Amino acid sequence: MNLIFLGAPGAGKGTLATLLSKDYGIPQISTGDLFRAAVKDGSELGRKVKGIMEKGELVPDSLTVELVRERLAKPDAQQGYILDGFPRTVAQADALAESQKIDAAINFRISDELVIRRLSGRRVCRSCGAIYHIDNMPPKVEGTCDRCGGELYIRDDDKIESIKNRLRVYKEQTEPLIAYYREEGLLQEIDSSKSPQDSLGQIKSLLE
Ligand code: AP5
Ligand code: MG
């Protein structure tokens, strides 16, 4: 099953991709996570994208498409995958369509108010990338990852100015993909304002 998770920043794509990836045994491929790993490593790619990400702008299509092309060529992606946060522009969607057959693009519907609440309380594990929320999904011990004991941190782009810019960029450049995949007959939608378990149930019933 080759899936795309579409939706605003903070809609819950990463949280649900982790849950579904475990259930279906297919990898979660998050371009945001891949870029953050490059920044952490201090690689050439990381140096190029650091400032762009902090401001909440999009990384150029050429860099993003190449990164995903390499990732999709790995053995674990041959039996299916969940693309979390890619494509984000029509040019990226066109590039993907050249080499991949997509089964469904799932749009996570959510209000801007809820996005801001979710992103301002998000904490992420520095070691394993697990996602928490200080009110909705708190870790057992404050500041510490339940899964691996790693340190939880606030993403550089989860400051209010950056969140607002990401929402603006999403509306201008990514929202048109909803119509794009509707025209392709691939669009499915969920109400992402409920609990993660509720979203997981909605996605599974759409796919079955
Ligand atoms: P990326 O990492 O993809 O960020 P994003 O799209 O802004 O999305 P988020 O990761 O912020 O949100 P999410 O939907 O995954 O929500 P989450 O599950 O964490 O991209 C970062 C940057 O990288 C971009 O700005 C850009 O610069 C660059 N980039 C990445 N891909 C690119 C591309 N294709 N092209 C160009 N540039 C690219 O949940 C959010 C919070 O809510 C968490 O605290 C979570 O615990 C909580 N939560 C989740 N679900 C629920 C729920 N159901 N109920 C209650 N709380 C919930
Ligand atoms: Mg994410």
XYZ file of N, CA and C and ligand atoms in Angstrom:
682
model
N 0.841 -1.192 0.000
C 0.000 0.000 0.000
C 0.885 1.254 0.000
N 0.752 2.081 -1.032
C 1.543 3.319 -1.123
C 0.646 4.498 -0.771
N 0.898 5.095 0.403
C -0.015 6.118 0.921
C 0.659 7.469 1.061
N -0.146 8.521 0.891
C 0.306 9.888 1.141
C -0.542 10.456 2.275
N 0.104 11.064 3.278
C -0.631 11.802 4.310
C -0.496 13.291 4.023
N -1.635 13.921 3.728
C -1.680 15.353 3.417
C -2.304 16.083 4.592
N -1.913 17.342 4.797
C -2.605 18.111 5.835
C -1.727 19.191 6.395
N -2.357 20.135 7.075
C -1.660 21.288 7.637
C -0.585 20.829 8.619
N 0.372 21.720 8.919
C 1.315 21.427 10.003
C 0.529 21.174 11.280
N 0.941 20.194 12.039
C 0.281 19.925 13.311
C -1.035 19.179 13.187
N -1.401 18.747 11.972
C -2.675 18.053 11.797
C -2.648 16.661 12.424
N -1.445 16.125 12.694
C -1.345 14.793 13.286
C -0.794 13.753 12.328
N -0.216 14.189 11.215
C 0.304 13.253 10.206
C 1.381 12.340 10.800
N 2.328 12.938 11.510
C 3.436 12.153 12.079
C 2.939 11.160 13.123
N 2.044 11.623 13.993
C 1.495 10.756 15.047
C 0.789 9.550 14.428
N -0.035 9.810 13.412
C -0.796 8.713 12.801
C 0.071 7.834 11.908
N 1.070 8.435 11.273
C 1.966 7.622 10.434
C 2.706 6.615 11.307
N 3.098 7.028 12.516
C 3.786 6.098 13.423
C 2.858 4.938 13.784
N 1.600 5.248 14.120
C 0.653 4.193 14.505
C 0.355 3.253 13.338
N 0.086 3.820 12.153
C -0.302 2.982 11.015
C 0.884 2.164 10.492
N 2.063 2.753 10.566
C 3.261 2.062 10.105
C 3.480 0.783 10.927
N 3.216 0.876 12.240
C 3.345 -0.299 13.106
C 2.303 -1.352 12.735
N 1.047 -0.922 12.549
C -0.034 -1.858 12.240
C 0.133 -2.524 10.881
N 0.575 -1.770 9.882
C 0.637 -2.293 8.515
C 2.020 -2.820 8.137
N 3.021 -2.567 9.002
C 4.377 -3.047 8.697
C 4.988 -2.392 7.474
N 4.661 -1.133 7.242
C 5.293 -0.396 6.134
C 5.954 0.858 6.716
N 7.061 1.332 6.108
C 7.777 2.455 6.722
C 7.046 3.793 6.599
N 7.294 4.620 7.612
C 6.845 6.015 7.598
C 7.994 6.823 7.012
N 7.729 7.530 5.937
C 8.791 8.348 5.334
C 8.408 9.808 5.487
N 9.029 10.473 6.463
C 8.723 11.875 6.742
C 9.868 12.739 6.220
N 9.561 13.590 5.248
C 10.625 14.457 4.719
C 11.110 15.414 5.811
N 10.191 15.869 6.668
C 10.608 16.740 7.768
C 11.626 16.028 8.659
N 11.363 14.760 9.008
C 12.307 13.997 9.850
C 13.648 13.816 9.128
N 13.594 13.544 7.814
C 14.847 13.341 7.059
C 15.666 14.638 7.036
N 14.983 15.766 6.842
C 15.711 17.054 6.857
C 16.262 17.354 8.254
N 15.459 17.080 9.303
C 15.956 17.343 10.669
C 17.171 16.470 10.981
N 17.170 15.235 10.483
C 18.335 14.357 10.706
C 19.563 14.931 10.004
N 19.360 15.497 8.813
C 20.486 16.091 8.071
C 21.031 17.310 8.820
N 20.129 18.102 9.415
C 20.567 19.283 10.187
C 21.379 18.814 11.393
N 20.895 17.771 12.069
C 21.569 17.251 13.263
C 22.970 16.732 12.918
N 23.082 16.062 11.747
C 24.383 15.529 11.312
C 25.334 16.624 10.850
N 24.796 17.812 10.554
C 25.637 18.892 10.028
C 26.122 18.612 8.611
N 25.350 17.808 7.846
C 25.745 17.489 6.463
C 25.537 18.720 5.578
N 25.987 18.610 4.314
C 25.834 19.734 3.386
C 24.344 20.052 3.209
N 23.523 18.977 3.053
C 22.079 19.183 2.926
C 21.541 19.897 4.170
N 21.983 19.448 5.336
C 21.527 20.042 6.592
C 21.843 21.528 6.671
N 23.043 21.895 6.221
C 23.426 23.324 6.250
C 22.551 24.132 5.305
N 22.180 23.524 4.173
C 21.334 24.242 3.207
C 19.926 24.473 3.738
N 19.377 23.499 4.498
C 17.943 23.572 4.834
C 17.657 24.161 6.220
N 18.668 24.300 7.076
C 18.434 24.703 8.466
C 17.620 26.011 8.573
N 18.108 27.056 7.922
C 17.461 28.375 8.023
C 16.078 28.362 7.409
N 15.923 27.636 6.301
C 14.630 27.551 5.605
C 13.595 26.940 6.547
N 13.988 25.852 7.224
C 13.049 25.150 8.108
C 12.682 25.994 9.320
N 13.678 26.672 9.898
C 13.391 27.486 11.084
C 12.342 28.541 10.784
N 12.395 29.112 9.563
C 11.417 30.148 9.191
C 10.065 29.550 8.813
N 10.049 28.251 8.539
C 8.792 27.617 8.136
C 8.531 27.737 6.649
N 9.592 27.985 5.871
C 9.447 28.007 4.408
C 9.649 26.592 3.883
N 9.373 26.372 2.590
C 9.597 25.046 2.015
C 11.014 24.929 1.459
N 11.599 23.773 1.614
C 12.883 23.447 0.998
C 12.637 23.359 -0.522
N 13.598 23.823 -1.364
C 13.371 23.768 -2.820
C 12.984 22.363 -3.306
N 12.100 22.331 -4.307
C 11.593 21.062 -4.837
C 12.718 20.127 -5.276
N 13.751 20.672 -5.935
C 14.805 19.812 -6.481
C 15.457 18.985 -5.362
N 15.772 19.631 -4.233
C 16.418 18.921 -3.115
C 15.469 17.885 -2.516
N 14.204 18.265 -2.379
C 13.224 17.395 -1.727
C 12.915 16.166 -2.579
N 12.746 16.389 -3.877
C 12.414 15.276 -4.778
C 13.561 14.260 -4.806
N 14.793 14.749 -4.837
C 15.957 13.866 -4.873
C 16.052 13.038 -3.578
N 15.807 13.704 -2.441
C 15.856 13.024 -1.141
C 14.835 11.877 -1.093
N 13.628 12.137 -1.576
C 12.567 11.124 -1.540
C 12.861 10.009 -2.550
N 13.406 10.390 -3.703
C 13.732 9.372 -4.716
C 14.726 8.355 -4.135
N 15.747 8.866 -3.440
C 16.737 7.973 -2.820
C 16.108 7.103 -1.739
N 15.231 7.713 -0.936
C 14.607 6.964 0.164
C 13.688 5.864 -0.364
N 12.952 6.167 -1.440
C 11.996 5.181 -1.976
C 12.706 4.028 -2.693
N 13.980 4.206 -2.985
C 14.729 3.130 -3.655
C 15.222 2.086 -2.659
N 15.127 2.383 -1.347
C 15.638 1.432 -0.344
C 14.731 0.201 -0.257
N 15.306 -0.948 0.138
C 14.552 -2.208 0.142
C 13.260 -2.156 0.960
N 13.279 -1.476 2.127
C 12.089 -1.509 2.993
C 10.897 -0.771 2.394
N 11.111 0.016 1.335
C 9.994 0.774 0.753
C 9.360 0.049 -0.435
N 9.831 -1.179 -0.712
C 9.328 -1.865 -1.908
C 7.967 -2.532 -1.695
N 7.580 -2.730 -0.419
C 6.273 -3.364 -0.148
C 5.223 -2.354 0.285
N 5.517 -1.070 0.142
C 4.571 -0.038 0.547
C 5.227 0.965 1.475
N 4.537 2.101 1.664
C 5.091 3.166 2.515
C 4.012 4.193 2.819
N 4.316 5.005 3.841
C 3.464 6.161 4.147
C 4.325 7.404 3.945
N 3.977 8.230 2.985
C 4.694 9.492 2.790
C 4.048 10.538 3.696
N 4.819 11.022 4.676
C 4.317 11.955 5.688
C 4.962 13.322 5.416
N 4.179 14.230 4.822
C 4.716 15.571 4.541
C 5.336 15.714 3.156
N 5.106 14.784 2.296
C 5.535 14.836 0.897
C 4.456 14.151 0.067
N 4.081 14.678 -1.093
C 4.475 15.945 -1.690
C 3.804 17.144 -1.015
N 4.404 18.302 -1.205
C 3.881 19.537 -0.619
C 3.694 20.618 -1.654
N 4.029 20.331 -2.901
C 3.788 21.274 -4.007
C 3.319 20.434 -5.194
N 2.689 21.115 -6.163
C 2.237 20.394 -7.356
C 3.447 19.809 -8.101
N 4.552 20.553 -8.131
C 5.754 20.039 -8.825
C 6.241 18.741 -8.166
N 6.191 18.675 -6.828
C 6.603 17.436 -6.131
C 5.640 16.295 -6.459
N 4.348 16.597 -6.517
C 3.355 15.550 -6.813
C 3.563 15.020 -8.231
N 3.853 15.922 -9.176
C 4.106 15.498 -10.563
C 5.355 14.611 -10.629
N 6.398 15.008 -9.895
C 7.644 14.222 -9.911
C 7.388 12.829 -9.322
N 6.604 12.757 -8.259
C 6.298 11.468 -7.628
C 5.538 10.557 -8.591
N 4.573 11.153 -9.299
C 3.726 10.369 -10.202
C 4.535 9.743 -11.342
N 5.689 10.332 -11.658
C 6.509 9.777 -12.743
C 7.046 8.389 -12.421
N 7.291 8.114 -11.107
C 7.917 6.825 -10.811
C 7.129 5.947 -9.839
N 6.047 6.470 -9.235
C 5.354 5.695 -8.207
C 3.863 5.615 -8.497
N 3.274 4.473 -8.104
C 1.824 4.351 -8.192
C 1.261 4.525 -6.786
N 0.492 5.574 -6.582
C -0.054 5.875 -5.259
C -1.440 5.246 -5.133
N -1.733 4.642 -3.960
C -3.041 4.025 -3.756
C -4.050 4.989 -3.155
N -3.601 5.873 -2.252
C -4.531 6.844 -1.654
C -3.767 8.019 -1.064
N -4.397 9.193 -1.141
C -3.866 10.394 -0.471
C -4.892 10.778 0.584
N -4.486 10.713 1.845
C -5.429 10.953 2.937
C -5.247 12.356 3.492
N -6.296 13.169 3.385
C -6.230 14.546 3.870
C -6.737 14.616 5.310
N -5.891 15.189 6.193
C -6.236 15.347 7.611
C -6.886 16.721 7.792
N -8.205 16.751 8.007
C -8.885 18.048 8.173
C -8.807 18.533 9.608
N -8.456 19.816 9.791
C -8.318 20.378 11.142
C -8.384 21.903 11.062
N -8.827 22.556 12.156
C -8.905 24.026 12.151
C -7.555 24.638 12.509
N -7.361 25.918 12.130
C -6.114 26.622 12.470
C -5.938 26.735 13.986
N -7.047 26.955 14.713
C -6.964 27.115 16.180
C -6.370 25.852 16.804
N -6.857 24.696 16.334
C -6.383 23.436 16.902
C -4.917 23.183 16.524
N -4.542 23.573 15.312
C -3.142 23.441 14.880
C -2.239 24.211 15.842
N -2.627 25.447 16.141
C -1.783 26.286 17.000
C -1.686 25.667 18.394
N -2.828 25.156 18.902
C -2.795 24.527 20.235
C -1.892 23.281 20.229
N -2.017 22.487 19.163
C -1.215 21.252 19.109
C 0.268 21.547 18.973
N 0.608 22.509 18.103
C 2.043 22.751 17.877
C 2.694 23.490 19.037
N 1.910 24.333 19.740
C 2.566 25.036 20.847
C 2.802 24.127 22.044
N 2.148 22.941 22.074
C 2.412 22.022 23.188
C 3.206 20.795 22.788
N 3.698 20.774 21.553
C 4.402 19.565 21.095
C 5.800 19.448 21.714
N 6.186 18.226 22.033
C 7.554 17.909 22.439
C 7.978 16.686 21.620
N 9.251 16.649 21.222
C 9.734 15.564 20.369
C 10.989 14.972 20.999
N 11.146 13.660 20.885
C 12.343 13.021 21.450
C 13.547 13.280 20.540
N 14.622 13.770 21.136
C 15.843 14.061 20.390
C 16.490 12.788 19.840
N 16.277 11.645 20.510
C 16.934 10.407 20.062
C 16.085 9.623 19.071
N 14.808 9.329 19.414
C 14.041 8.428 18.537
C 12.940 9.130 17.756
N 12.707 10.426 18.008
C 11.718 11.169 17.223
C 10.273 10.988 17.684
N 10.026 10.247 18.777
C 8.649 10.056 19.258
C 8.014 11.419 19.554
N 6.701 11.509 19.273
C 5.994 12.793 19.378
C 5.080 12.799 20.599
N 5.154 13.867 21.404
C 4.304 14.030 22.590
C 3.597 15.370 22.537
N 2.638 15.548 23.460
C 1.996 16.850 23.648
C 1.841 17.045 25.147
N 2.192 18.236 25.638
C 2.224 18.431 27.097
C 0.865 18.175 27.759
N -0.269 18.446 27.048
C -1.596 18.179 27.637
C -2.233 16.914 27.071
N -2.197 16.765 25.715
C -2.943 15.670 25.077
C -2.255 14.314 25.207
N -0.917 14.311 25.088
C -0.175 13.049 25.130
C 1.106 13.224 25.920
N 0.980 13.503 27.217
C 2.184 13.795 27.998
C 3.017 12.538 28.235
N 4.339 12.695 28.331
C 5.168 11.548 28.680
C 4.961 11.216 30.156
N 5.338 9.990 30.554
C 5.158 9.595 31.957
C 6.010 10.469 32.876
N 7.252 10.724 32.443
C 8.149 11.596 33.220
C 8.409 12.841 32.376
N 8.141 14.020 32.943
C 8.273 15.265 32.174
C 9.667 15.393 31.545
N 9.696 15.713 30.242
C 10.974 15.965 29.574
C 11.716 14.716 29.134
N 11.119 13.515 29.390
C 11.822 12.260 29.068
C 10.940 11.353 28.207
N 11.556 10.765 27.176
C 10.808 9.908 26.254
C 10.446 8.577 26.914
N 9.152 8.184 26.837
C 8.703 6.904 27.395
C 9.379 5.730 26.692
N 9.621 5.900 25.383
C 10.070 4.786 24.569
C 11.549 4.490 24.765
N 12.382 5.557 24.799
C 13.834 5.303 24.808
C 14.574 6.056 25.903
N 13.859 6.861 26.694
C 14.528 7.602 27.764
C 15.250 8.853 27.279
N 15.119 9.163 25.973
C 15.789 10.346 25.402
C 15.205 11.652 25.931
N 15.919 12.737 25.612
C 15.483 14.068 26.067
C 14.424 14.626 25.101
N 13.353 15.203 25.665
C 12.323 15.816 24.812
C 12.675 17.287 24.588
N 12.435 17.768 23.352
C 12.749 19.175 23.044
C 11.624 19.802 22.231
N 11.679 21.132 22.130
C 10.697 21.880 21.327
C 11.330 22.140 19.963
N 10.646 21.745 18.892
C 11.201 21.953 17.554
C 11.439 23.436 17.287
N 12.528 23.755 16.544
C 12.862 25.156 16.258
C 11.740 25.872 15.517
N 10.938 25.109 14.749
C 9.866 25.770 13.983
C 8.531 25.741 14.720
N 8.513 25.374 15.999
C 7.271 25.426 16.776
C 7.153 26.719 17.594
N 7.802 27.798 17.114
C 7.570 29.122 17.714
C 6.385 29.729 16.975
N 5.647 30.606 17.646
C 4.391 31.095 17.082
C 4.568 31.748 15.706
N 5.640 32.555 15.503
C 5.816 33.226 14.190
C 6.009 32.168 13.107
N 6.795 31.145 13.430
C 7.080 30.107 12.449
C 5.827 29.254 12.177
N 5.048 28.993 13.220
C 3.803 28.218 13.042
C 2.873 28.978 12.084
N 2.737 30.303 12.309
C 1.842 31.102 11.453
C 2.342 31.102 10.019
N 3.654 31.196 9.841
C 4.202 31.173 8.481
C 3.979 29.806 7.832
N 4.140 28.727 8.597
C 3.923 27.388 8.029
C 2.475 27.225 7.572
N 1.538 27.795 8.351
C 0.129 27.718 7.949
C -0.108 28.489 6.644
N 0.540 29.671 6.528
C 0.382 30.484 5.313
C 0.963 29.727 4.107
N 2.177 29.185 4.298
C 2.840 28.435 3.220
C 1.996 27.214 2.837
N 1.437 26.543 3.849
C 0.583 25.373 3.584
C -0.583 25.766 2.678
N -1.254 26.887 3.036
C -2.440 27.288 2.258
C -2.081 27.652 0.826
N -0.938 28.332 0.660
C -0.547 28.768 -0.690
C -0.051 27.608 -1.546
N 0.799 26.760 -0.959
C 1.525 25.812 -1.811
C 1.061 24.373 -1.700
N 0.503 23.972 -0.550
C 0.175 22.551 -0.362
C -1.318 22.262 -0.500
N -2.150 23.195 -0.033
C -3.602 22.946 -0.104
C -4.089 22.605 -1.520
N -3.506 23.218 -2.585
C -3.949 22.844 -3.938
C -3.827 21.342 -4.234
N -3.041 20.611 -3.439
C -2.907 19.171 -3.686
C -4.186 18.400 -3.345
N -5.055 19.027 -2.534
C -6.322 18.353 -2.223
C -7.118 18.197 -3.526
N -7.222 19.287 -4.295
C -7.935 19.222 -5.583
C -7.181 18.316 -6.563
N -5.862 18.371 -6.521
C -5.016 17.564 -7.416
C -5.343 16.075 -7.239
N -5.343 15.604 -5.975
C -5.593 14.174 -5.751
C -7.072 13.826 -5.886
N -7.950 14.820 -5.673
C -9.373 14.543 -5.914
C -9.566 14.247 -7.394
N -8.927 15.066 -8.243
C -9.043 14.845 -9.693
C -8.470 13.503 -10.114
N -7.443 13.062 -9.409
C -6.839 11.755 -9.727
C -7.691 10.596 -9.205
N -8.735 10.932 -8.415
C -9.574 9.887 -7.825
C -8.913 9.201 -6.637
N -7.898 9.843 -6.037
C -7.148 9.193 -4.949
C -7.435 9.802 -3.580
N -8.194 10.902 -3.538
C -8.355 11.616 -2.268
C -9.314 10.913 -1.310
N -8.872 10.811 -0.038
C -9.727 10.357 1.060
C -9.549 11.396 2.156
N -10.568 11.602 2.997
C -10.427 12.623 4.032
C -10.840 12.089 5.391
N -10.139 12.568 6.442
C -10.549 12.238 7.801
C -10.713 13.522 8.611
N -11.514 13.430 9.678
C -11.640 14.521 10.634
C -10.551 14.278 11.674
N -9.552 15.164 11.676
C -8.385 14.937 12.531
C -8.473 15.691 13.863
N -9.689 16.117 14.224
C -9.806 16.916 15.459
C -10.032 16.045 16.695
N -10.250 14.733 16.475
C -10.529 13.830 17.618
C -9.224 13.188 18.113
N -9.350 12.096 18.840
C -8.146 11.459 19.396
C -7.362 10.721 18.295
N -6.073 10.440 18.525
C -5.316 9.651 17.547
C -5.975 8.299 17.253
N -6.529 7.639 18.279
C -7.172 6.339 18.051
C -8.378 6.481 17.131
N -9.119 7.586 17.308
C -10.261 7.847 16.439
C -9.786 8.033 14.986
N -8.718 8.821 14.792
C -8.182 9.031 13.429
C -7.704 7.712 12.836
N -7.059 6.871 13.668
C -6.559 5.584 13.185
C -7.729 4.717 12.689
N -8.816 4.709 13.456
C -10.006 3.952 13.049
C -10.574 4.478 11.731
N -10.631 5.800 11.595
C -11.162 6.385 10.350
C -10.296 5.964 9.154
N -8.974 6.043 9.328
C -8.078 5.719 8.201
C -8.226 4.247 7.815
N -8.248 3.376 8.837
C -8.340 1.942 8.522
C -9.646 1.624 7.817
N -10.749 2.258 8.238
C -11.998 1.906 7.567
C -12.022 2.464 6.147
N -11.310 3.566 5.888
C -11.230 4.055 4.501
C -10.436 3.092 3.623
N -9.423 2.467 4.218
C -8.514 1.649 3.409
C -9.012 0.220 3.235
N -9.979 -0.192 4.086
C -10.409 -1.592 3.993
C -11.529 -1.781 2.977
P 7.360 18.602 8.816
O 8.213 17.989 9.822
O 6.649 17.769 7.835
O 6.341 19.567 9.549
P 4.811 19.938 9.247
O 4.207 19.612 7.966
O 4.766 21.384 9.612
O 4.004 19.028 10.122
P 4.262 18.707 11.589
O 5.315 17.677 11.705
O 4.468 20.016 12.311
O 2.842 18.168 12.038
P 2.201 16.712 11.982
O 1.016 16.781 11.086
O 3.210 15.675 11.716
O 1.658 16.633 13.462
P 2.159 15.751 14.717
O 1.748 14.340 14.543
O 3.578 16.046 15.062
O 8.223 19.662 7.992
C 9.077 20.574 8.651
C 9.762 21.461 7.626
O 10.589 20.660 6.757
C 8.856 22.236 6.675
O 8.364 23.431 7.261
C 9.796 22.473 5.491
O 10.703 23.510 5.764
C 10.562 21.157 5.422
N 9.887 20.165 4.571
C 9.380 18.970 4.951
N 8.817 18.332 3.917
C 8.977 19.130 2.844
C 8.580 19.034 1.487
N 7.910 17.967 1.014
N 8.906 20.061 0.647
C 9.586 21.127 1.090
N 9.966 21.299 2.371
C 9.663 20.309 3.240
O 1.201 16.361 15.877
C 1.341 17.717 16.319
C 1.063 17.780 17.831
O -0.302 17.434 18.076
C 1.893 16.791 18.676
O 2.197 17.403 19.896
C 0.961 15.591 18.889
O 1.234 14.934 20.112
C -0.401 16.283 18.923
N -1.461 15.467 18.330
C -1.387 14.769 17.168
N -2.552 14.149 16.906
C -3.385 14.477 17.945
C -4.726 14.141 18.231
N -5.469 13.373 17.428
N -5.276 14.650 19.371
C -4.539 15.441 20.173
N -3.265 15.797 19.955
C -2.689 15.316 18.835
Mg 5.290 15.663 11.353
